[in-house]
PDB file of C-alpha atoms in Angstrom:
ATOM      1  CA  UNK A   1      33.365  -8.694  -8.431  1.00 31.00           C
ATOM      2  CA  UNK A   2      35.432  -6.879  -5.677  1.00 37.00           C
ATOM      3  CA  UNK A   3      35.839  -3.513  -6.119  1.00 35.00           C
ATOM      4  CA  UNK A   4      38.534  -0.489  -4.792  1.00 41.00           C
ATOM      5  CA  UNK A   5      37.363   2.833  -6.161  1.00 38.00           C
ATOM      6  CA  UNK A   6      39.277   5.943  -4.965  1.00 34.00           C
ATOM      7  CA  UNK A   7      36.218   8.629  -4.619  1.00 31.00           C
ATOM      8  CA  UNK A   8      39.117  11.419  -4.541  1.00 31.00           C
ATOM      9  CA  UNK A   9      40.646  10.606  -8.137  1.00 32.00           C
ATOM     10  CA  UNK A  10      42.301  13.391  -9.715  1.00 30.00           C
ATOM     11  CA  UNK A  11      43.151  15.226  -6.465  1.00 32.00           C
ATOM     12  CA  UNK A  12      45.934  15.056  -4.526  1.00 31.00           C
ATOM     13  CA  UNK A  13      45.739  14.974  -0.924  1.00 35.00           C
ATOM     14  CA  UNK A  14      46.986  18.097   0.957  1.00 34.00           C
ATOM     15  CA  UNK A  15      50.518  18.556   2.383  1.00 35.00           C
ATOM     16  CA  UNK A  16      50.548  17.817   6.067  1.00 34.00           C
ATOM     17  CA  UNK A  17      52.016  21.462   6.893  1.00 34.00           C
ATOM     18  CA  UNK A  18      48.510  22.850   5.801  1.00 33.00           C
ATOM     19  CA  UNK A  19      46.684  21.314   8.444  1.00 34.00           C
ATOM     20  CA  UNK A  20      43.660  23.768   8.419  1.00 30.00           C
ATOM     21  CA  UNK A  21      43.197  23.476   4.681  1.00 32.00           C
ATOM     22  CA  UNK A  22      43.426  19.533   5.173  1.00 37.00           C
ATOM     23  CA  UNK A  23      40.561  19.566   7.873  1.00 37.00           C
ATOM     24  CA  UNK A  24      38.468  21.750   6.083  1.00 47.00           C
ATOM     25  CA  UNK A  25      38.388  19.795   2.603  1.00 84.00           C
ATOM     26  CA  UNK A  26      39.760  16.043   3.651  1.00 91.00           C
ATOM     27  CA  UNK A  27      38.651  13.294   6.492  1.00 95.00           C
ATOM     28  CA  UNK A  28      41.887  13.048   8.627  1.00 94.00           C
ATOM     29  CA  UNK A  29      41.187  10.405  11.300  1.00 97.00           C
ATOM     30  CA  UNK A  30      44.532  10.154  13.669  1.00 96.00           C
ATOM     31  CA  UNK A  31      44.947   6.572  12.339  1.00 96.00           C
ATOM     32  CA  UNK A  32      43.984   4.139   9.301  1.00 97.00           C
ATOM     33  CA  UNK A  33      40.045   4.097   9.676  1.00 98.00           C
ATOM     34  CA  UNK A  34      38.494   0.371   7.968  1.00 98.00           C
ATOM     35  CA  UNK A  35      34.550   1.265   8.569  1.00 98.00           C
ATOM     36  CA  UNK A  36      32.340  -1.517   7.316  1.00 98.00           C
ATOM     37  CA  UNK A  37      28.295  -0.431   6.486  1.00 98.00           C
ATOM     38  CA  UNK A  38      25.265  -2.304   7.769  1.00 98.00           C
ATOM     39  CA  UNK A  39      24.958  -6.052   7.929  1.00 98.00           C
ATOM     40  CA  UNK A  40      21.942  -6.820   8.840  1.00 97.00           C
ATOM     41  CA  UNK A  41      22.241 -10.328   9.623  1.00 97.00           C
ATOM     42  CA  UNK A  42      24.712 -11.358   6.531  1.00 97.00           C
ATOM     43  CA  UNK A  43      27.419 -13.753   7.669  1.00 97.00           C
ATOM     44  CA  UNK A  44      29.112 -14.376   4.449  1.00 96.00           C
ATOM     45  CA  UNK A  45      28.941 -10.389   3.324  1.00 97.00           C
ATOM     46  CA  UNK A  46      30.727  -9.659   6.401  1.00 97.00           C
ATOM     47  CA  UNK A  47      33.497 -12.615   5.771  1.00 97.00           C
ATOM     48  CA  UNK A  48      34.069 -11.317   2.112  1.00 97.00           C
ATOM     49  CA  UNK A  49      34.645  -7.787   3.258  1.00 97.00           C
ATOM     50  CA  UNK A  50      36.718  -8.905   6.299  1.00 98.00           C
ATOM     51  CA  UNK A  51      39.150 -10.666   3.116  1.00 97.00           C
ATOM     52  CA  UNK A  52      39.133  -7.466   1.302  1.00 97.00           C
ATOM     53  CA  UNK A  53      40.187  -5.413   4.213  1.00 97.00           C
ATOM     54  CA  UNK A  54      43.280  -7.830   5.809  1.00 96.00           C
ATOM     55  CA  UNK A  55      44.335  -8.330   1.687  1.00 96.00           C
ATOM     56  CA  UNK A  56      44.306  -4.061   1.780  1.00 96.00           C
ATOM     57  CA  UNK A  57      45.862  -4.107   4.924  1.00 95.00           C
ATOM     58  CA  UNK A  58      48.746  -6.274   3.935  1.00 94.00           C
ATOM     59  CA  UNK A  59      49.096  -5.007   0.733  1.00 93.00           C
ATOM     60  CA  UNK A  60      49.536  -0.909   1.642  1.00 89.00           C
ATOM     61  CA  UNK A  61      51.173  -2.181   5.213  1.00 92.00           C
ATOM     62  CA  UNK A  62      49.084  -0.345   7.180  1.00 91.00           C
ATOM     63  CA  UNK A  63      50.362   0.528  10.533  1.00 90.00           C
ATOM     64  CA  UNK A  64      47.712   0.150  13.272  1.00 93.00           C
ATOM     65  CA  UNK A  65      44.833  -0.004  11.679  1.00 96.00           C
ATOM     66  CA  UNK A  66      41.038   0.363  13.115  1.00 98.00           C
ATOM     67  CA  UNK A  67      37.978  -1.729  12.505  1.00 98.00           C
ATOM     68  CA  UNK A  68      34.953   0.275  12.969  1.00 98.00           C
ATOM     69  CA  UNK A  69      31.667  -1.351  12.292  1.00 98.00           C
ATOM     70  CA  UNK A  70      28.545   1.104  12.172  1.00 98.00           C
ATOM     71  CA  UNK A  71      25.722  -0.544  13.524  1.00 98.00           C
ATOM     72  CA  UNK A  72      22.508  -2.482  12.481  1.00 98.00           C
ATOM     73  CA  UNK A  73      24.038  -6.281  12.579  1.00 98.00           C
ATOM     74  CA  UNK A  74      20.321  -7.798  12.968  1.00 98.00           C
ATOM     75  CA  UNK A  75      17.398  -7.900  11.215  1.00 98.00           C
ATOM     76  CA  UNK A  76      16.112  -8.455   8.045  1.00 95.00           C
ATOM     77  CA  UNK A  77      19.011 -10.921   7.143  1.00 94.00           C
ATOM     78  CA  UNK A  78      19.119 -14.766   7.798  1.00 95.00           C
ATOM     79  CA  UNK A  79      22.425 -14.709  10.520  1.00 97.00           C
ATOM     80  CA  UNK A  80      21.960 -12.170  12.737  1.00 98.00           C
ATOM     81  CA  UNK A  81      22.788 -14.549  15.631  1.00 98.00           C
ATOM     82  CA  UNK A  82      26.095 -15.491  13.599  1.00 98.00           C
ATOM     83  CA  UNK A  83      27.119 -11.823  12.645  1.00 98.00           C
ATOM     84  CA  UNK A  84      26.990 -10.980  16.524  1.00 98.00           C
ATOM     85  CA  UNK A  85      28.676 -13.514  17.389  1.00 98.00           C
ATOM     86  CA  UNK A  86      31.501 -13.103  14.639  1.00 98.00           C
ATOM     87  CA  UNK A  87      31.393  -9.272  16.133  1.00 98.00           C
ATOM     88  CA  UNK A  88      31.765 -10.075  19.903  1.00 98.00           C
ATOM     89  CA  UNK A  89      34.722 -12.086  19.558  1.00 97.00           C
ATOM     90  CA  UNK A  90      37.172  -9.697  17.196  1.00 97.00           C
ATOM     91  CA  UNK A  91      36.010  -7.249  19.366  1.00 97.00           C
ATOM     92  CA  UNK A  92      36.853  -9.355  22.469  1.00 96.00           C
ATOM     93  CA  UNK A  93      39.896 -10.330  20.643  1.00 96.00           C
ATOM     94  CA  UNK A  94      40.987  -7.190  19.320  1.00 96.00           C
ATOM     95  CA  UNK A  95      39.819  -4.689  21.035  1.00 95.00           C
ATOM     96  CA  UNK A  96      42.375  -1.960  20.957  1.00 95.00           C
ATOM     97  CA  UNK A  97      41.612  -2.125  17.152  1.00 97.00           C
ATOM     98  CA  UNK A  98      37.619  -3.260  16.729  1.00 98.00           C
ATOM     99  CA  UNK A  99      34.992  -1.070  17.408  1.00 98.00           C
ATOM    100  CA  UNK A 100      31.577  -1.552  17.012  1.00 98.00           C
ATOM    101  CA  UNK A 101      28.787   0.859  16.831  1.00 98.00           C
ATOM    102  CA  UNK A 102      25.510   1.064  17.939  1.00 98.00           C
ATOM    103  CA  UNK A 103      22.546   1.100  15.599  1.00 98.00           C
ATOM    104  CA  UNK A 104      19.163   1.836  16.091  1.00 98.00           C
ATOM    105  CA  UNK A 105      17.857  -1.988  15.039  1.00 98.00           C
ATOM    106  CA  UNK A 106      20.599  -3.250  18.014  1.00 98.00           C
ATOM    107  CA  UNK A 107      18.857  -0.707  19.820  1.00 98.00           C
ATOM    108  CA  UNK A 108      15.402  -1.540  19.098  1.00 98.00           C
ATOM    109  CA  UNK A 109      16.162  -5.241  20.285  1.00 98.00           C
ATOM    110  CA  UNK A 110      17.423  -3.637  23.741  1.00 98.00           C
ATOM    111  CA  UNK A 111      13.940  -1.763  24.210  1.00 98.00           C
ATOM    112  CA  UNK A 112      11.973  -4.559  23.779  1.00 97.00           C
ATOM    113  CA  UNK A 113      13.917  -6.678  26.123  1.00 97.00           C
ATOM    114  CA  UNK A 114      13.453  -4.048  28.564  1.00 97.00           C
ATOM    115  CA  UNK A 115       9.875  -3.750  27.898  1.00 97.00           C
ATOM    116  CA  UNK A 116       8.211  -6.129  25.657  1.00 96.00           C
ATOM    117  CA  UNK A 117       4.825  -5.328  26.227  1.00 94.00           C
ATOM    118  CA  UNK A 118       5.160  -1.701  25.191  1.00 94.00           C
ATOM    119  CA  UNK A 119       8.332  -1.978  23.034  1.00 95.00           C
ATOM    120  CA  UNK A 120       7.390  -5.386  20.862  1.00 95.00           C
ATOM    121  CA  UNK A 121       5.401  -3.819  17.948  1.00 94.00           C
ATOM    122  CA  UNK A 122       8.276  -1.439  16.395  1.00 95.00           C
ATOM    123  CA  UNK A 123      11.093  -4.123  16.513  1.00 97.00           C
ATOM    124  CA  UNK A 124       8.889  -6.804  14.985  1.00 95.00           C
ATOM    125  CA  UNK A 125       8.189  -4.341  11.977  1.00 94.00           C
ATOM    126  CA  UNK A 126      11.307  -4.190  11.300  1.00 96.00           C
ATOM    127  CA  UNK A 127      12.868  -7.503  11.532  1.00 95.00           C
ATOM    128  CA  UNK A 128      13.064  -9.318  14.750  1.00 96.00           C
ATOM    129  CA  UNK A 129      11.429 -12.020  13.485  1.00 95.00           C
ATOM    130  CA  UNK A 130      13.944 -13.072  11.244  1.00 96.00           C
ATOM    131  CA  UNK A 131      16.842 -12.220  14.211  1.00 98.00           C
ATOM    132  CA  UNK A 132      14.761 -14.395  16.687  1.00 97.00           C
ATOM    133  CA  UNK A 133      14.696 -17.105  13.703  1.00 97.00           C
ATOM    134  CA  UNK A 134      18.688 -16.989  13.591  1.00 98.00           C
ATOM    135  CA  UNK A 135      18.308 -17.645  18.125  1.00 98.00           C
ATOM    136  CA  UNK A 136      16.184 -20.394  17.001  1.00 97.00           C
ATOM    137  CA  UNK A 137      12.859 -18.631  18.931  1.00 96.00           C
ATOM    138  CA  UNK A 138      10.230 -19.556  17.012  1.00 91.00           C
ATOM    139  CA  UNK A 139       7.162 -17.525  17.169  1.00 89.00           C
ATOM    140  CA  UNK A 140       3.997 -19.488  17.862  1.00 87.00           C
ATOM    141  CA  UNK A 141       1.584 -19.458  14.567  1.00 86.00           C
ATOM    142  CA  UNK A 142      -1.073 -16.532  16.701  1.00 88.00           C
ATOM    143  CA  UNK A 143       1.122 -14.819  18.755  1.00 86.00           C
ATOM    144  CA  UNK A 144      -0.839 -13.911  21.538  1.00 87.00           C
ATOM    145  CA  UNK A 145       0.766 -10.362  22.372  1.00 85.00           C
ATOM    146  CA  UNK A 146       1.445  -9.233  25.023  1.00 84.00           C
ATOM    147  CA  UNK A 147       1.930 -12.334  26.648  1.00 87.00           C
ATOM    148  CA  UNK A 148       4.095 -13.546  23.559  1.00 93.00           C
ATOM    149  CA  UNK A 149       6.180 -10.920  24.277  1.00 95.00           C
ATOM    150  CA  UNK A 150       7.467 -11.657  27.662  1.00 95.00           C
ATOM    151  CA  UNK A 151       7.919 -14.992  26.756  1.00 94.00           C
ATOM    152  CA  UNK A 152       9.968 -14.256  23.269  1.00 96.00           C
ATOM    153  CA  UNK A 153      12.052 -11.341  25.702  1.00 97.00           C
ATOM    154  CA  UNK A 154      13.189 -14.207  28.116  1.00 96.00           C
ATOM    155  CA  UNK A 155      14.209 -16.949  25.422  1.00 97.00           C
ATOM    156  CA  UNK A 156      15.831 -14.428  23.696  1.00 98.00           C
ATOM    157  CA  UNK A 157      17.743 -12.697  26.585  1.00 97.00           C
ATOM    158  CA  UNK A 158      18.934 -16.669  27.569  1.00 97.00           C
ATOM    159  CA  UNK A 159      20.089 -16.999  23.899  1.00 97.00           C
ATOM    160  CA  UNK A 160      22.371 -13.877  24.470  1.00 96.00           C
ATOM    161  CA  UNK A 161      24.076 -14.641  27.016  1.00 96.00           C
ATOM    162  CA  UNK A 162      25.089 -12.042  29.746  1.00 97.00           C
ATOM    163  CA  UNK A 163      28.510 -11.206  28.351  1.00 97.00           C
ATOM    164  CA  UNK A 164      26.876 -10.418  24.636  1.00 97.00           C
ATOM    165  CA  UNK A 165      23.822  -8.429  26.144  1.00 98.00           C
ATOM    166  CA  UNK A 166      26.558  -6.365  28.720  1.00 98.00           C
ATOM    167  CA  UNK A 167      28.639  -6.216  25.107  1.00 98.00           C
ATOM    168  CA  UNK A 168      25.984  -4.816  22.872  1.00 98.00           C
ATOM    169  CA  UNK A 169      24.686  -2.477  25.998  1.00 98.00           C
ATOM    170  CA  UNK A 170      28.629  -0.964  26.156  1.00 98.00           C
ATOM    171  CA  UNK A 171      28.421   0.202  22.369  1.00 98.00           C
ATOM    172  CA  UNK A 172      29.224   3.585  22.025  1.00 98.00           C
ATOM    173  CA  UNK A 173      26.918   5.734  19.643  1.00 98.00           C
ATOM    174  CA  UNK A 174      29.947   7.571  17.715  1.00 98.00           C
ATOM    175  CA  UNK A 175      33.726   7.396  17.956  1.00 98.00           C
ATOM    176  CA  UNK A 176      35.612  10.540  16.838  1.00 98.00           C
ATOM    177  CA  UNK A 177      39.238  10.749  15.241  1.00 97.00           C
ATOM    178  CA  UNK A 178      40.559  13.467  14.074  1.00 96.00           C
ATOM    179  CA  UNK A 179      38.453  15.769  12.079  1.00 96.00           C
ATOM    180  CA  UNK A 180      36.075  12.327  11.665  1.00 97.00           C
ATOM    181  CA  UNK A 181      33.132  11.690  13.753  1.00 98.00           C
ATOM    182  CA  UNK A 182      31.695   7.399  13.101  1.00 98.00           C
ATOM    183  CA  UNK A 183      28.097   7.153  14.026  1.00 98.00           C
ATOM    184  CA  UNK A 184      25.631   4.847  12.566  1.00 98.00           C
ATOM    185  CA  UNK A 185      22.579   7.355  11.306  1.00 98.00           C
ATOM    186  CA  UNK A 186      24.301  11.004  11.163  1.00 96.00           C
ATOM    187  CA  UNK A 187      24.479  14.220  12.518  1.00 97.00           C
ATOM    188  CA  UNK A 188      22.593  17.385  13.345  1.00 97.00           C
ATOM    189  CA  UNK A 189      24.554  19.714  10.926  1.00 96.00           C
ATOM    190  CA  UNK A 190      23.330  22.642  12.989  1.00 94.00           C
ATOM    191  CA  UNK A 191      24.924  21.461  16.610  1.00 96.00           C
ATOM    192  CA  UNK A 192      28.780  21.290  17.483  1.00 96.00           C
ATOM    193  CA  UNK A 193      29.966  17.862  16.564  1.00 96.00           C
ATOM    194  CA  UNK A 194      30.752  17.044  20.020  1.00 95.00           C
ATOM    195  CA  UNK A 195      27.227  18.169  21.094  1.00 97.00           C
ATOM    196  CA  UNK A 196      25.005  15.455  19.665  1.00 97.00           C
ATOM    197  CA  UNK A 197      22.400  13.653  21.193  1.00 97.00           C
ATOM    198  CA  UNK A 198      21.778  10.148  21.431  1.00 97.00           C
ATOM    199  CA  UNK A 199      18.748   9.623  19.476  1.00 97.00           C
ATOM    200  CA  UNK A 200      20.086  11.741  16.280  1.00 98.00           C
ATOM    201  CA  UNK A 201      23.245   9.411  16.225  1.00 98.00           C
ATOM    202  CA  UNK A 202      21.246   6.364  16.107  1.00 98.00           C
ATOM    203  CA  UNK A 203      18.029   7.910  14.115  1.00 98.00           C
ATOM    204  CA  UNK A 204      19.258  10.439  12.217  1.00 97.00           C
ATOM    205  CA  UNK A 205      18.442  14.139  11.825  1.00 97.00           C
ATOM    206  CA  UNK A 206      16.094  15.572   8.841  1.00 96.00           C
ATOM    207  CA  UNK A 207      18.850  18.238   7.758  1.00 96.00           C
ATOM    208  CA  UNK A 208      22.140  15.314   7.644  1.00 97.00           C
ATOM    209  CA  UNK A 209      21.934  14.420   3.922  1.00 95.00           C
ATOM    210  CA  UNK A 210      21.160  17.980   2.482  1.00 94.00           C
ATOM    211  CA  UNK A 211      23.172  20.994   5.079  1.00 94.00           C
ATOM    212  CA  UNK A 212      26.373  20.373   4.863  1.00 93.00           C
ATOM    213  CA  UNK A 213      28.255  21.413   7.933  1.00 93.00           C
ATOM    214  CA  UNK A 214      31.210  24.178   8.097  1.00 90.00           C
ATOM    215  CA  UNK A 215      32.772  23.225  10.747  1.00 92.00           C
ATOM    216  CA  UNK A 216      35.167  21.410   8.973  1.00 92.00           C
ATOM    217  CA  UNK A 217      34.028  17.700  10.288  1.00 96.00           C
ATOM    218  CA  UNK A 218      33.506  14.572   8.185  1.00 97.00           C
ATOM    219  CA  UNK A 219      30.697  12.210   9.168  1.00 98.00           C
ATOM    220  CA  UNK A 220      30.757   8.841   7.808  1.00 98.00           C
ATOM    221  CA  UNK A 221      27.671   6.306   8.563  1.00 98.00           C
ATOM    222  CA  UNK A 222      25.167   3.924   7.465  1.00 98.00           C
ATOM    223  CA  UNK A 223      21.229   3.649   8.071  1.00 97.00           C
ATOM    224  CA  UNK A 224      20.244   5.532   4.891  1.00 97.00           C
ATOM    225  CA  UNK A 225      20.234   3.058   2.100  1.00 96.00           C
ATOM    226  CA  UNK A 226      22.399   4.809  -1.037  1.00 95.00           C
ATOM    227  CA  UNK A 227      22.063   3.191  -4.799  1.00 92.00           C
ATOM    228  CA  UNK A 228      26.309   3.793  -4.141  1.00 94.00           C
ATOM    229  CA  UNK A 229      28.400   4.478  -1.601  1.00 96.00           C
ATOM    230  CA  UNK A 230      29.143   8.680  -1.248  1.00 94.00           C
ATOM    231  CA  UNK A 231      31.691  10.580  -0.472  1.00 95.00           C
ATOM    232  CA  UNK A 232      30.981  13.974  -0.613  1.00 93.00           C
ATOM    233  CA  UNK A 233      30.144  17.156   1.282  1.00 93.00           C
ATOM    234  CA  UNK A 234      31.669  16.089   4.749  1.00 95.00           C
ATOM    235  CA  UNK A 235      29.776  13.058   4.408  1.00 96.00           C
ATOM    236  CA  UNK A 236      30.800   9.548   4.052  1.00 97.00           C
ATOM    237  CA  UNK A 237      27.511   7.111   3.024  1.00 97.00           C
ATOM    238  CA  UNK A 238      28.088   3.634   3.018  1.00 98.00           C
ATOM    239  CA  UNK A 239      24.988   1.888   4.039  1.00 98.00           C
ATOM    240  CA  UNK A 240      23.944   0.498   0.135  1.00 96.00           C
ATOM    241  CA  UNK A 241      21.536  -2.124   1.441  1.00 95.00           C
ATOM    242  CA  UNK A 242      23.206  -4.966   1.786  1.00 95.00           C
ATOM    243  CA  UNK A 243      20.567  -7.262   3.359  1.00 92.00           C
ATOM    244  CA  UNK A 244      18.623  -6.804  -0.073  1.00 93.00           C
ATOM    245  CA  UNK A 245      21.455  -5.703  -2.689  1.00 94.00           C
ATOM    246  CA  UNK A 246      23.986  -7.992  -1.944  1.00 94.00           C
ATOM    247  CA  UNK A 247      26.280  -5.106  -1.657  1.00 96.00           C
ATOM    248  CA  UNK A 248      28.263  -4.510   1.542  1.00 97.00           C
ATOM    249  CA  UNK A 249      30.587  -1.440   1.518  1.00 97.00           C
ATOM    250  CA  UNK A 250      33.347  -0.528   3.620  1.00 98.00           C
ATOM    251  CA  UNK A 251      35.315   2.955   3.711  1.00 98.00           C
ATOM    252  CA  UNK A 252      38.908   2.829   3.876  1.00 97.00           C
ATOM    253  CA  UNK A 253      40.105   6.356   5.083  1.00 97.00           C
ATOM    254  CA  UNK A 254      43.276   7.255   5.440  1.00 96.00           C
ATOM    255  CA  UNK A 255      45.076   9.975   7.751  1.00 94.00           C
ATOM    256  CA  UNK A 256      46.526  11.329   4.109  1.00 93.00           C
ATOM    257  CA  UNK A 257      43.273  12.412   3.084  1.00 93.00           C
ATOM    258  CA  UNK A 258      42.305   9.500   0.890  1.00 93.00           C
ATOM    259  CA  UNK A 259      39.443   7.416   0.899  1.00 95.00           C
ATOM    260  CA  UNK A 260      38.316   4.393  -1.144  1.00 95.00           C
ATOM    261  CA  UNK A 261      35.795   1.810  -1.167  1.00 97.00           C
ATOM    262  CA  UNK A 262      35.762  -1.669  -0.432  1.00 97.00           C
ATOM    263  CA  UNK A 263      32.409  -3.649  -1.474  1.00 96.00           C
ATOM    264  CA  UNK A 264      31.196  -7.298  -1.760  1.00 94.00           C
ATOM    265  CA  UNK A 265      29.855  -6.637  -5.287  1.00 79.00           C
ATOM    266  CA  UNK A 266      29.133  -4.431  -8.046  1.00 50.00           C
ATOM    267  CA  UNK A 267      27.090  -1.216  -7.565  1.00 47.00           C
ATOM    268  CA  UNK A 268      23.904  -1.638  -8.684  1.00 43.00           C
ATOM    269  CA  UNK A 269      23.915   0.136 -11.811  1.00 44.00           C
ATOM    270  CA  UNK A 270      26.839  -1.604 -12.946  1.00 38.00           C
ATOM    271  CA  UNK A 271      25.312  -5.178 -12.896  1.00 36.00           C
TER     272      UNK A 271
END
């Protein structure tokens, strides 16, 4: 079942001659923000929600609309090689419109290709073998580590391709429009919004999900798994597992104030 639930029912979006008000209690990106949670190597997840958001974009005409994907497209899920390669060419295609952020698992993969001996033990606990898998890098029966490593880092690196590797390298950690900052993990509620480091954007800080900030800025972003996708408290959640859930969510905010949800299936509680 598709679903389009407005998270702001009941309240009407402020006028746009109280700008400060609107900032303060409303996301207000400059321009129609579509931002799609993590995918974690599902092909078909990403297709249905890709139907959902051109039918929404055709049906409310929206003007210049922006694609923002927020990291972790590998791992854990069968098609990781697919969903990268969907990625890299509407971002290639569109790119005045498709952005895609980095997450810590695309991270993770860049470490160990820069230094499988040392980097190979956190990415394989959390998923490379199944992204490999999806390269078609099989992993010998005893791996025989380090040495495994280097080889796996080579075949892997030739399965990317130069333009994909530069591609995923060039990802920027957070985009920013209007009083909305995209990033895949969160924020440090306690630092200016354009003050973040690296690592917090892509890790995530232990204060994000319970200090809310008062600065007036909205983050919206994935890596914490939600039972449903939250808006609330300058904080847009829309990571809802969909590698094991079946439920990919996407965030459709609007420069009015409004902001709905997209998603592949029912919320879990509702099945």
């Amino acid at each position: 079942m598709n679903i389009l639930s407005s998270f702001f029912k009941g309240k009407k979006a402020p006028k746009k001659d109280q700008p400060h008000r609107k900032a303060a209690a409303y996301p207000s990106p400059e321009t129609p923000q579509f931002i799609v949670g993590d995918l974690h190597g599902n092909l078909d997840l990403l297709e249905h929600i890709l139907e959902q958001i051109d039918h929404v974009i055709g049906t409310l005409e929206v003007r210049d609309p922006k694609l923002v994907f927020v990291g972790d497209y590998i791992d854990r899920g069968p098609s990781s090689a697919a969903v990268l390669k969907r990625l890299y060419e509407l971002s290639t295609e569109f790119s005045d419109n498709v952005t895609c952020i980095l997450g810590n698992h695309e991270q993770m993969m860049l470490d160990f290709m820069e230094a499988p001996e040392a980097r190979h033990a956190r990415w394989f606990r959390n998923g490379a073998a199944e992204t490999l898998a999806s390269f078609g890098i099989a992993l010998p029966a005893e791996p025989d580590w380090p040495a495994t490593a280097n080889a796996v880092a080579m075949a892997l690196r030739g399965q990317l391709g130069d333009p994909m590797e530069d591609w995923i390298r060039s990802m920027p950690t957070s985009i920013k429009t209007g009083n909305l900052l995209i990033t895949h993990a969160g924020t440090d509620p306690g630092r200016a919004i354009d003050d973040q480091s690296p690592r917090v954007l892509l890790w995530g800080h232990p204060e994000f999900l319970t200090r809310t900030r008062t600065d007036g800025h909205w983050v919206a972003h994935g890596h914490t798994v939600m039972e449903n996708a939250v808006c609330a408290d300058g904080r847009i959640s829309i990571d809802t597992g969909a590698y094991s859930s079946g439920c990919l969510t996407a965030a459709v905010v609007l420069p009015n104030g409004t902001v709905e949800f997209l998603q592949t299936t029912a919320p879990r509680e509702a099945q």
